[in-house]
């Protein structure tokens, strides 16, 4: 069983031995291992049950250290790094040979980010290698936003989880790269498109499909609860399920429903705050997935700001692969 605590020296000693540790970030918890040690990286794929064609993000402590791993840093991407690191931004940059093939799945670019969580920043500063860290969930399931989520699913397989409390952002990082002169967003996430456009001008958002080779992790069915997850107008869906005699739970943006038991409904933000909704999203999806009902009914958020990234996750949760 994994130990849970805030002992950075202990986390460090496991990582230095090649073992894996659950780490907090501002986005979601990561399953971390030495990114320069191919055996540790292989252990990450094995522990998550993740296909090896899905590359990993390399986490480091500062912009200055990124030069150790990348051969070029285009000016516009550097501007984004200067503005948003540490933070929920991942950049795709040409890699140096020191980065193992397994980290990038053989691609020419490596994904890099400087996460913003005090425990993990201190840990990264003390380590003399970067950490490869996918979200600390079994492949295809909802990302963890609390140490207990990591413990529940991977606790048997790793020695230690660094507990940094609930994640402040609650959505994975926004993944950004360049194609020619164009800035491209490959995954919507915790950094809003408008914030990026304020720095570098208009960007292109790649339309993801299950066959998109430049971000293989963008499989249609992803971030998915185990229960059937239906998206639509909640009043209509509720009436339908009631008529069919199905037992259901409800995930709403702000509304509470009087006729439905408290334990079978969660409003992500009663005050209509998309940041709060993002913070609560994955924990709420987990909770309803564990509630004994046949189906989860949910609605989309307004398609603005973080609402776009939240809706991306909701749509993927609703696809059954
Ligand atoms: O917020 C986050 O990014 C979290 C925390 C732990 O940092 N990490 C995370 O990692 O979400 P993961 O492995 O669950 O998702 C990483 C995504 C995948 O969709 C993967 O395909 C894409 O990043 N990716 C990684 N390296 C890539 C590369 N070289 N080229 C294209 N896509 C890449
Ligand atoms: Mg993930």
CSV table of C-alpha atoms and ligand atoms in Angstrom, one decimal:
chain,number,residue,atom,x,y,z
A,1,UNK,CA,0.0,0.0,0.0
A,2,UNK,CA,1.2,3.5,-0.7
A,3,UNK,CA,2.1,5.7,2.1
A,4,UNK,CA,0.5,9.2,1.9
A,5,UNK,CA,2.3,12.2,3.3
A,6,UNK,CA,4.1,15.4,2.6
A,7,UNK,CA,7.7,14.2,3.1
A,8,UNK,CA,9.6,15.5,0.1
A,9,UNK,CA,12.9,13.8,1.1
A,10,UNK,CA,11.1,10.4,1.1
A,11,UNK,CA,9.4,11.1,-2.2
A,12,UNK,CA,12.8,12.0,-3.6
A,13,UNK,CA,14.5,8.8,-2.3
A,14,UNK,CA,11.9,6.6,-4.0
A,15,UNK,CA,12.3,8.6,-7.3
A,16,UNK,CA,16.1,8.4,-7.1
A,17,UNK,CA,15.8,4.6,-6.8
A,18,UNK,CA,13.8,4.5,-10.0
A,19,UNK,CA,10.4,4.0,-8.3
A,20,UNK,CA,7.2,5.9,-8.9
A,21,UNK,CA,5.5,8.5,-6.7
A,22,UNK,CA,2.1,10.2,-6.9
A,23,UNK,CA,2.7,14.0,-7.0
A,24,UNK,CA,0.3,17.0,-6.7
A,25,UNK,CA,0.2,19.7,-9.3
A,26,UNK,CA,-2.2,22.6,-9.7
A,27,UNK,CA,-4.0,20.7,-12.6
A,28,UNK,CA,-4.3,17.1,-11.6
A,29,UNK,CA,-2.1,14.5,-9.7
A,30,UNK,CA,0.7,13.0,-11.7
A,31,UNK,CA,2.3,9.5,-11.6
A,32,UNK,CA,5.9,10.5,-11.6
A,33,UNK,CA,9.2,8.8,-12.4
A,34,UNK,CA,12.7,9.7,-13.5
A,35,UNK,CA,12.1,10.9,-17.1
A,36,UNK,CA,15.7,10.1,-18.1
A,37,UNK,CA,15.6,6.6,-16.8
A,38,UNK,CA,13.9,4.4,-19.5
A,39,UNK,CA,13.1,1.7,-16.9
A,40,UNK,CA,11.2,4.1,-14.7
A,41,UNK,CA,9.4,5.4,-17.7
A,42,UNK,CA,8.5,1.9,-18.7
A,43,UNK,CA,7.2,1.3,-15.2
A,44,UNK,CA,4.9,4.3,-15.6
A,45,UNK,CA,3.2,2.8,-18.7
A,46,UNK,CA,2.9,-0.6,-17.0
A,47,UNK,CA,1.4,0.9,-13.8
A,48,UNK,CA,-1.2,3.0,-15.6
A,49,UNK,CA,-1.9,0.2,-18.1
A,50,UNK,CA,-1.2,2.8,-20.8
A,51,UNK,CA,-0.4,2.0,-24.4
A,52,UNK,CA,3.2,3.0,-25.2
A,53,UNK,CA,2.2,5.1,-28.3
A,54,UNK,CA,0.8,7.7,-25.9
A,55,UNK,CA,3.7,10.0,-25.0
A,56,UNK,CA,4.4,11.6,-21.6
A,57,UNK,CA,4.9,15.2,-20.3
A,58,UNK,CA,8.3,16.0,-18.9
A,59,UNK,CA,8.1,18.2,-15.7
A,60,UNK,CA,10.9,20.4,-14.6
A,61,UNK,CA,11.5,23.2,-12.1
A,62,UNK,CA,12.2,26.2,-14.2
A,63,UNK,CA,12.3,27.7,-17.7
A,64,UNK,CA,16.1,27.8,-17.5
A,65,UNK,CA,16.4,24.0,-17.2
A,66,UNK,CA,14.3,23.3,-20.3
A,67,UNK,CA,17.3,23.9,-22.4
A,68,UNK,CA,18.8,20.6,-21.1
A,69,UNK,CA,16.0,18.7,-22.9
A,70,UNK,CA,15.0,20.7,-26.0
A,71,UNK,CA,17.1,21.7,-29.0
A,72,UNK,CA,15.1,24.8,-30.0
A,73,UNK,CA,12.7,27.2,-28.2
A,74,UNK,CA,10.7,29.3,-30.7
A,75,UNK,CA,10.3,32.9,-29.6
A,76,UNK,CA,6.5,32.8,-29.4
A,77,UNK,CA,6.4,29.7,-27.2
A,78,UNK,CA,9.1,31.2,-25.0
A,79,UNK,CA,6.8,34.2,-24.5
A,80,UNK,CA,4.1,31.9,-23.3
A,81,UNK,CA,6.5,30.1,-21.0
A,82,UNK,CA,7.7,33.3,-19.5
A,83,UNK,CA,4.1,34.5,-18.9
A,84,UNK,CA,2.5,31.3,-17.7
A,85,UNK,CA,5.1,29.1,-16.1
A,86,UNK,CA,4.9,27.8,-13.5
A,87,UNK,CA,1.3,27.0,-14.5
A,88,UNK,CA,-1.2,24.8,-16.5
A,89,UNK,CA,0.6,25.1,-19.8
A,90,UNK,CA,2.5,22.3,-21.7
A,91,UNK,CA,4.7,23.1,-24.6
A,92,UNK,CA,5.7,20.8,-27.5
A,93,UNK,CA,9.3,21.5,-28.3
A,94,UNK,CA,12.0,19.7,-30.4
A,95,UNK,CA,13.7,17.2,-28.2
A,96,UNK,CA,17.3,16.5,-27.5
A,97,UNK,CA,18.6,12.9,-27.7
A,98,UNK,CA,18.9,12.8,-23.9
A,99,UNK,CA,15.1,12.3,-23.7
A,100,UNK,CA,14.3,8.6,-24.0
A,101,UNK,CA,12.2,7.5,-27.0
A,102,UNK,CA,9.6,6.0,-24.6
A,103,UNK,CA,8.8,9.5,-23.2
A,104,UNK,CA,7.9,10.9,-26.6
A,105,UNK,CA,6.7,7.6,-28.2
A,106,UNK,CA,9.4,8.2,-30.8
A,107,UNK,CA,8.0,11.7,-31.8
A,108,UNK,CA,10.4,14.6,-32.6
A,109,UNK,CA,8.8,16.8,-30.0
A,110,UNK,CA,8.8,16.4,-26.3
A,111,UNK,CA,6.0,17.8,-24.1
A,112,UNK,CA,7.4,20.0,-21.3
A,113,UNK,CA,5.9,21.9,-18.4
A,114,UNK,CA,6.8,23.6,-15.2
A,115,UNK,CA,4.0,22.8,-12.7
A,116,UNK,CA,2.8,25.2,-10.1
A,117,UNK,CA,2.5,23.4,-6.8
A,118,UNK,CA,4.8,24.3,-3.9
A,119,UNK,CA,5.6,20.7,-2.8
A,120,UNK,CA,6.3,19.5,-6.3
A,121,UNK,CA,8.3,22.6,-7.2
A,122,UNK,CA,10.5,22.0,-4.2
A,123,UNK,CA,10.8,18.3,-5.1
A,124,UNK,CA,11.8,19.2,-8.7
A,125,UNK,CA,14.4,21.7,-7.5
A,126,UNK,CA,16.0,19.0,-5.4
A,127,UNK,CA,16.1,16.3,-8.1
A,128,UNK,CA,18.9,16.3,-10.7
A,129,UNK,CA,16.5,14.8,-13.3
A,130,UNK,CA,13.1,15.9,-14.7
A,131,UNK,CA,9.9,13.9,-13.9
A,132,UNK,CA,7.8,12.2,-16.5
A,133,UNK,CA,4.3,12.3,-15.2
A,134,UNK,CA,1.0,11.4,-16.8
A,135,UNK,CA,-2.2,11.9,-14.8
A,136,UNK,CA,-2.2,9.3,-12.0
A,137,UNK,CA,-5.3,7.3,-13.1
A,138,UNK,CA,-5.6,4.0,-14.9
A,139,UNK,CA,-5.6,4.7,-18.7
A,140,UNK,CA,-8.9,6.0,-19.9
A,141,UNK,CA,-10.4,6.8,-16.5
A,142,UNK,CA,-11.0,10.2,-14.8
A,143,UNK,CA,-7.9,12.1,-13.7
A,144,UNK,CA,-7.3,12.4,-9.9
A,145,UNK,CA,-7.6,15.8,-8.2
A,146,UNK,CA,-6.9,14.5,-4.6
A,147,UNK,CA,-4.3,12.2,-3.1
A,148,UNK,CA,-7.1,9.9,-2.1
A,149,UNK,CA,-8.1,9.4,-5.8
A,150,UNK,CA,-4.6,8.2,-6.5
A,151,UNK,CA,-4.6,5.9,-3.5
A,152,UNK,CA,-7.9,4.4,-4.5
A,153,UNK,CA,-6.7,3.4,-7.9
A,154,UNK,CA,-2.9,3.0,-7.9
A,155,UNK,CA,-2.2,2.8,-4.2
A,156,UNK,CA,-1.4,-0.9,-4.4
A,157,UNK,CA,1.2,-0.3,-7.1
A,158,UNK,CA,3.3,2.6,-5.8
A,159,UNK,CA,5.2,3.2,-2.6
A,160,UNK,CA,4.4,6.9,-1.9
A,161,UNK,CA,1.9,9.6,-2.7
A,162,UNK,CA,2.9,13.2,-1.9
A,163,UNK,CA,-0.3,14.8,-0.6
A,164,UNK,CA,-0.7,18.4,-1.7
A,165,UNK,CA,-4.4,18.8,-1.0
A,166,UNK,CA,-7.1,19.2,-3.7
A,167,UNK,CA,-5.8,20.6,-7.1
A,168,UNK,CA,-6.5,24.3,-7.5
A,169,UNK,CA,-7.2,24.2,-11.3
A,170,UNK,CA,-8.7,20.7,-11.6
A,171,UNK,CA,-8.3,20.3,-15.4
A,172,UNK,CA,-5.2,19.0,-17.1
A,173,UNK,CA,-2.7,21.5,-18.7
A,174,UNK,CA,-3.4,23.1,-22.0
A,175,UNK,CA,-1.0,21.6,-24.7
A,176,UNK,CA,0.4,24.1,-27.2
A,177,UNK,CA,2.9,23.8,-30.0
A,178,UNK,CA,3.7,25.3,-33.4
A,179,UNK,CA,3.1,24.2,-37.0
A,180,UNK,CA,5.1,26.5,-39.2
A,181,UNK,CA,4.4,30.0,-37.9
A,182,UNK,CA,1.0,29.0,-36.4
A,183,UNK,CA,0.4,28.4,-32.7
A,184,UNK,CA,-1.7,25.3,-32.3
A,185,UNK,CA,-3.6,24.1,-29.2
A,186,UNK,CA,-3.6,20.3,-29.1
A,187,UNK,CA,-5.5,19.9,-25.8
A,188,UNK,CA,-7.9,22.4,-24.2
A,189,UNK,CA,-7.0,22.7,-20.5
A,190,UNK,CA,-6.6,24.8,-17.4
A,191,UNK,CA,-5.1,27.7,-19.3
A,192,UNK,CA,-7.8,29.5,-21.3
A,193,UNK,CA,-7.4,30.2,-25.0
A,194,UNK,CA,-8.1,33.9,-24.5
A,195,UNK,CA,-5.1,34.1,-22.1
A,196,UNK,CA,-2.8,32.6,-24.7
A,197,UNK,CA,-4.2,34.8,-27.5
A,198,UNK,CA,-3.5,37.9,-25.4
A,199,UNK,CA,0.2,37.0,-25.6
A,200,UNK,CA,0.7,35.6,-29.1
A,201,UNK,CA,-2.4,36.5,-31.1
A,202,UNK,CA,-4.9,34.1,-32.8
A,203,UNK,CA,-4.3,30.4,-32.3
A,204,UNK,CA,-5.6,27.3,-34.1
A,205,UNK,CA,-7.5,24.7,-32.0
A,206,UNK,CA,-6.9,21.3,-33.5
A,207,UNK,CA,-10.0,19.3,-34.0
A,208,UNK,CA,-9.3,16.1,-32.2
A,209,UNK,CA,-10.3,12.6,-33.3
A,210,UNK,CA,-9.3,9.2,-32.1
A,211,UNK,CA,-6.8,9.0,-35.0
A,212,UNK,CA,-5.0,12.3,-34.4
A,213,UNK,CA,-1.3,11.2,-34.3
A,214,UNK,CA,0.1,14.4,-32.9
A,215,UNK,CA,-1.7,14.0,-29.6
A,216,UNK,CA,-2.6,10.3,-29.3
A,217,UNK,CA,-3.9,10.8,-25.8
A,218,UNK,CA,-6.8,12.6,-27.3
A,219,UNK,CA,-8.8,9.4,-27.9
A,220,UNK,CA,-12.5,10.2,-28.2
A,221,UNK,CA,-13.4,8.1,-25.2
A,222,UNK,CA,-11.2,9.4,-22.4
A,223,UNK,CA,-11.6,10.8,-18.9
A,224,UNK,CA,-14.5,8.4,-18.8
A,225,UNK,CA,-16.5,7.2,-15.8
A,226,UNK,CA,-17.5,3.5,-15.9
A,227,UNK,CA,-21.2,4.2,-15.8
A,228,UNK,CA,-23.1,5.4,-18.8
A,229,UNK,CA,-22.8,9.1,-18.9
A,230,UNK,CA,-25.5,11.1,-20.9
A,231,UNK,CA,-25.2,14.7,-21.9
A,232,UNK,CA,-28.1,16.9,-22.8
A,233,UNK,CA,-30.8,19.2,-21.4
A,234,UNK,CA,-31.2,18.0,-17.8
A,235,UNK,CA,-34.9,18.6,-17.4
A,236,UNK,CA,-35.6,16.5,-20.5
A,237,UNK,CA,-33.2,13.8,-19.6
A,238,UNK,CA,-34.5,13.6,-16.1
A,239,UNK,CA,-38.1,13.3,-17.3
A,240,UNK,CA,-37.1,10.6,-19.8
A,241,UNK,CA,-35.2,8.5,-17.2
A,242,UNK,CA,-38.1,8.9,-14.7
A,243,UNK,CA,-40.6,7.7,-17.3
A,244,UNK,CA,-38.4,4.7,-18.2
A,245,UNK,CA,-38.0,3.9,-14.5
A,246,UNK,CA,-34.2,4.2,-14.5
A,247,UNK,CA,-32.3,5.1,-11.3
A,248,UNK,CA,-30.0,8.1,-12.2
A,249,UNK,CA,-27.7,10.7,-10.7
A,250,UNK,CA,-27.4,14.3,-12.0
A,251,UNK,CA,-24.3,16.5,-12.6
A,252,UNK,CA,-25.3,20.1,-13.2
A,253,UNK,CA,-23.5,23.4,-13.6
A,254,UNK,CA,-25.5,25.3,-11.0
A,255,UNK,CA,-29.0,24.0,-10.6
A,256,UNK,CA,-30.3,21.9,-7.7
A,257,UNK,CA,-33.3,19.6,-8.4
A,258,UNK,CA,-35.9,19.4,-5.6
A,259,UNK,CA,-37.4,16.1,-6.6
A,260,UNK,CA,-34.0,14.3,-6.6
A,261,UNK,CA,-32.3,13.0,-3.5
A,262,UNK,CA,-29.3,15.1,-2.3
A,263,UNK,CA,-26.8,12.3,-2.6
A,264,UNK,CA,-27.7,11.7,-6.2
A,265,UNK,CA,-27.0,15.2,-7.5
A,266,UNK,CA,-24.0,17.6,-7.6
A,267,UNK,CA,-24.0,21.2,-8.8
A,268,UNK,CA,-20.4,22.1,-9.9
A,269,UNK,CA,-20.8,25.7,-9.0
A,270,UNK,CA,-24.0,27.1,-7.5
A,271,UNK,CA,-22.6,30.6,-8.2
A,272,UNK,CA,-22.0,30.0,-11.9
A,273,UNK,CA,-18.2,30.2,-11.6
A,274,UNK,CA,-16.4,28.2,-14.2
A,275,UNK,CA,-13.1,28.1,-12.2
A,276,UNK,CA,-15.0,26.5,-9.3
A,277,UNK,CA,-16.8,24.1,-11.7
A,278,UNK,CA,-13.4,23.0,-13.1
A,279,UNK,CA,-12.0,22.4,-9.6
A,280,UNK,CA,-15.0,20.2,-8.7
A,281,UNK,CA,-15.5,18.4,-12.0
A,282,UNK,CA,-13.4,15.3,-11.7
A,283,UNK,CA,-14.1,14.6,-8.0
A,284,UNK,CA,-17.8,15.0,-8.8
A,285,UNK,CA,-17.7,12.6,-11.7
A,286,UNK,CA,-15.9,10.0,-9.5
A,287,UNK,CA,-18.4,10.5,-6.7
A,288,UNK,CA,-21.4,9.9,-9.0
A,289,UNK,CA,-19.7,7.0,-10.6
A,290,UNK,CA,-19.5,5.4,-7.2
A,291,UNK,CA,-23.1,6.1,-6.4
A,292,UNK,CA,-25.4,3.1,-7.0
A,293,UNK,CA,-27.4,4.3,-10.0
A,294,UNK,CA,-27.7,3.0,-13.5
A,295,UNK,CA,-26.8,6.2,-15.4
A,296,UNK,CA,-25.3,9.7,-14.9
A,297,UNK,CA,-27.1,12.6,-16.5
A,298,UNK,CA,-25.0,15.8,-17.2
A,299,UNK,CA,-25.2,19.1,-19.0
A,300,UNK,CA,-22.7,21.2,-20.8
A,301,UNK,CA,-21.3,24.5,-19.3
A,302,UNK,CA,-21.4,27.8,-21.2
A,303,UNK,CA,-18.9,27.5,-24.1
A,304,UNK,CA,-16.6,30.3,-22.8
A,305,UNK,CA,-13.3,30.5,-20.9
A,306,UNK,CA,-12.7,27.3,-19.0
A,307,UNK,CA,-16.2,26.1,-20.1
A,308,UNK,CA,-14.6,25.0,-23.4
A,309,UNK,CA,-12.1,22.7,-21.6
A,310,UNK,CA,-14.8,21.4,-19.2
A,311,UNK,CA,-17.1,20.6,-22.1
A,312,UNK,CA,-14.3,18.8,-23.9
A,313,UNK,CA,-14.0,16.5,-20.9
A,314,UNK,CA,-17.7,16.1,-20.5
A,315,UNK,CA,-18.1,15.1,-24.2
A,316,UNK,CA,-15.3,12.6,-24.0
A,317,UNK,CA,-16.8,11.1,-20.9
A,318,UNK,CA,-20.1,10.7,-22.8
A,319,UNK,CA,-18.5,8.7,-25.6
A,320,UNK,CA,-18.3,5.0,-25.1
A,321,UNK,CA,-15.4,3.5,-27.0
B,1,LIG,O1,-1.9,18.7,-16.3
B,1,LIG,C1,-1.2,17.8,-16.9
B,1,LIG,O2,-0.8,18.0,-18.0
B,1,LIG,C2,-1.0,16.5,-16.1
B,1,LIG,C3,-0.2,16.8,-14.9
B,1,LIG,C4,0.2,15.6,-14.1
B,1,LIG,O3,1.0,17.5,-15.3
B,1,LIG,N1,-0.5,15.5,-17.0
B,1,LIG,C5,-1.2,14.9,-17.9
B,1,LIG,O4,-0.5,13.9,-18.6
B,1,LIG,O5,-2.3,15.2,-18.2
B,1,LIG,P1,-1.2,12.8,-19.5
B,1,LIG,O6,-0.1,11.9,-19.8
B,1,LIG,O7,-2.4,12.3,-18.8
B,1,LIG,O8,-1.6,13.6,-20.8
B,1,LIG,C6,-0.6,14.1,-21.6
B,1,LIG,C7,-1.1,14.4,-23.0
B,1,LIG,C8,-1.5,13.1,-23.8
B,1,LIG,O9,-2.7,13.4,-24.4
B,1,LIG,C9,-0.3,12.9,-24.8
B,1,LIG,O10,-0.8,12.3,-25.9
B,1,LIG,C10,0.1,14.4,-25.0
B,1,LIG,O11,0.0,15.0,-23.7
B,1,LIG,N2,1.5,14.4,-25.4
B,1,LIG,C11,2.6,14.1,-24.6
B,1,LIG,N3,3.7,14.2,-25.3
B,1,LIG,C12,3.4,14.6,-26.5
B,1,LIG,C13,4.2,14.8,-27.7
B,1,LIG,N4,5.5,14.7,-27.7
B,1,LIG,N5,3.5,15.1,-28.8
B,1,LIG,C14,2.1,15.2,-28.8
B,1,LIG,N6,1.4,15.0,-27.7
B,1,LIG,C15,2.0,14.7,-26.6
B,2,LIG,MG1,-4.2,11.6,-18.6
